[in-house]
Amino acid sequence: MRNNLAVSIVGFVMLAFVALPNLSSAATVDELQVQISALRAQIKSLQEQLAVAQQGTTQQWCHDFNVNLKIGDFDAVELEDIYALHEALVKEGFSFPSKVTLGGQRSFDEETASAVVGFQQKYKDEILTPLGLKYGTGFMGPSTRAKLNKLYGCGVPVKPTSITVLSPNGGGTWEMNKKYTITWKHNLAGNFEAWIDLLKGGTYYGSIVGGESVRLSNAQNLTSYSWQVGNMKGGVGEGSDYQVRITYRDLNNTAVILTDTSDNYFSIVSTVQPSITVLSPNGGEKWEAGKTHTITWNQNKIDKVTIYLMRMSSLTEDTIAYNSPVSPDSQTGSYAYVVPQNINLADTYKIWIIGYQTGVGQANDWSDASFSISLAPISLALGDVNKNGRVDIGDSLFIAQYVIGQRSLDSSQLIAADVNKDGKVSTNDAKIIAQYDVGKYTSLPVNVKVGDVNKNGRVDIGDSLFIAQYLAGQRTFDAIQEAAADVNNDNQITQADADTIASYLVDKIKELPTPYVVPATTSQNDNTSLTQMASALQSIQDIINKIAESLKR
């Protein structure tokens, strides 16, 4: 084998040197370069055979395909790959009746392209299907080269080329006439065109870029494109099954190099209109005047709101907020509203909210049903009957005036006035406050156990005796004892109180009057007994005397 190979090499070299003078005299420079490249290819092939022969082993033929080829290629740079392509195609079972077609050299002609189509169909799952193609193109691009290198490459790893759509890649909603950025990535080098197509339901819908539209040429460094949705021939309709396909083609648009499509569908919708829905108050709530209540709502595409409080009796409104800014990206909104103290409590109300999207439009919503507003319970300090923020002789005067019917007290004042916690408001409470004001008591309430007049912690016959002695002028009572002795709640101490205690002790009465009782407001027209009136007037006189004493101090 070595001798035969040596003879072949010597013969080839001699033939080459004999032929060169003739070629140089008749050929053009371009033709000479083609012929030189052909000689280099033959030399490389012989060198590979020689290396195998010298090692005494058999080496499989190999070639690394690094150049894209198409019909018409035949220049010096591509010639080695054309030779190698022919060899590979022959090994794959494709024949070439005529390999020499141009200037005595091999070229990428129609026969070659036809064989490449056959090769691509043979390995379509690896070459065509990933590109979304059903039939071979005859163009030897990256996918075809990758398969050739896999079969016949010399072992040098070839980095696979790829393209990947990043956005839109499934999910999400794009609005008509708004601009969105289509993005992708790739690792392809060289010059090519980028085409961007819109698919609907997996089928071609139209070209965003490419076809009759502008093409993105020399797109080696291109990875994004800003698209105003709908800006394409024929327009775009609403739908939830759209995809984007990026395709790289050669500059002559003869073959697909790489392509990728969104993994899943995304939606295209008409411009979203603003919407708003009142959540609270939405009917049945009870607000309190003077308190802060929160108005809440759901919103979409809203950047400012106007809020009204609607009076349902007259369908008139009070403005709560006017063109108040809100976040257009938020899906919810709220507003803290302080209900006026002087609001009409007899009416019922609804909330009306108008939401605006600047430059687009507005939406509005009302509470589904009415809600009411009432006065908030006022919490007064015990003894602060006149609501001036402190406990003093003025509170005693208020109580005394209430007892004789010259003043009315609201529910919070009645609670504050019962400083002895005997369940009623009487002159005893006025006396305790007067004594508290001059320091006899240091804290309120001054608790009273009804019936325990002698302060021994229980109700017994001794309490009846104390009352009898008091009525006979043999004993005096302090304010606590006076409140404890008035067991029948008539605002005076009489023999009837002593009799009530006696009845209680023999179980004729199961319990003494201890629950809170709000006495009816009296007036000067009531049939008040002279004894009660005299007692109340004496109490007021005592209070006035205390006021005089405090002024002297």
Steps between C-alpha positions, in 0.01 A plus 500: 500500500783739587671443164177559311433814699853629440464442128169687506654794681804519267277472197266770632787741574659447158164549332442815695835653402457402137149647491572829675689675215218427258241620749688819576513596139134446428300549824382816673605586853161389644518171317853443630383563860223244455743246359752567779229442759410175328864391510516585871193290566650205313831545684317500836320182405827331396669618821225342707538174307879516544467553877281193526742298291799608710325401823412162356137553609175584326347842575142595411457801271391817679437867436374791708224690320525864611365691197138542387458400134235566236449469125765694306780479758830396346767755606830409666380545859210258460665249270638268770155476663338430160743214439437367851123537460508292183701232677259494797194485275650210305558319829133563579400330174444801275671491153620780279493419123710809436708660777706722270284788383689829516852569378591139550424523875222380720229749595179512708270443207141378468611136524673582830195688630274207407727261690499738801117495493513122511747511791276744688193281446696196616580671831194727515440444873835659574524753216151608390257440788680726753470780241130439443567373145348199327717489189869549426620832361827400332678769704785369715449708812582451869255211558623308194864568586440386856376162375789468251749580775331248726545233232833599346657769716862461601423516870536871564188600701274734311291727720135448404317807384168595657233767528249536785194725523493668843195726479217447440553139600156408632249661733446872537279743315603759242273795433422623153694808382745484790871437445655179635852364456549163332825351631709193421855368524728316256863398453518517122784687328501647154262705290136406473148640513262481796134439422231530768165332440177495699331161536141440609398156619840373386442618141667789316289816541722770352845656497597754762842533334585336168312406185351817359605689811845630582761233563755517779818444300847435644328398825803341667476719812120541500307353795188719528237682298243757616157426354186712520235230528286492189755677279521242222336433166138403552502604865446275802181380665444414864595149606660288770698259276778714352871413473805673356748321273853629437668369184854563376545471124801546276534839335363369172190362680563159344510293819413497869803502728334492844150549642316492834141560614341612828459197725135583581220734395462862608193726463435812296207714614348834414603793719386413855228735624510623861275333757421552869289316762406629845581243770428684826265639610281291274175494698386432855801649678457730800743788506549736794518877473838641595679171431737409216367236262681345202348497152639216285463397135641282222638677193660435163683760290405784735737788582270735696165486681221731615295378799156622605281435804147471361195594711234256384200709613587778255762337272735787574866453572783624717848483346737282700796510256541667160739368231710331766802323337527121533751249365393383151685171558306418817193276492354642824451844655399650834423837656477591872194721559418688821121512531386853601351541847211709369387252234128427465445180698146453371613442140651191335805512277695338216854550371543598133849472347600622153834363373694657215773380264664808354454518125283186485176534693325449831294249700279535806327289763266543799453310822255217428277604792469781754680527833422711807689745719442550873662686787795325655460421870673767705712365782509741795716478810297400806372819664560725196131568452540844337758359250768760576775242535526509882295414811408807709216676678339584166420131451320497837289794382406316178381199704299717741334681210417165341341369821257797526423496127691810392739307271496184290798265470586273207586134546875559531441774762269277705771233512762758599270645768453171691821540698388275786399219264166444667320480169334843507581871484407687817605783726733249667711499184507882504613497864775243433640712213491812724687311771742359238566855386604611851716192554280278720520226236814441298357286221177408325285300502406501866325164498178450694345172612128573507358426849840480676447824690726414796785400261556158654501329161155343526132593518348420843266639764769740610453693175130548576598629845744749345223636277259533795765687701568727199131580463476576874793741475722277711750427216641668192594330174778574256432489127580129475260413784229722350530312168498162680195596708282594200415138426171576320654745250274796577791741556415546874551314825175410678354232726410318182874428443528346850188294436643382162815373669288316762294337222821398323631334816189283539501410126195700409729681252748280310748776419551865562473744208849482349460512116573829321176697462485818292243717677254685281594863445281708720368845437354773713155384386549150651311416818820492704445483871597797710731276701695393186523855374621626836763224515626581151510873574692435820748293301547782254550741790765270643674495162485879472653526847782269389561718195519806725746325729721400205501860374615625842794258481 
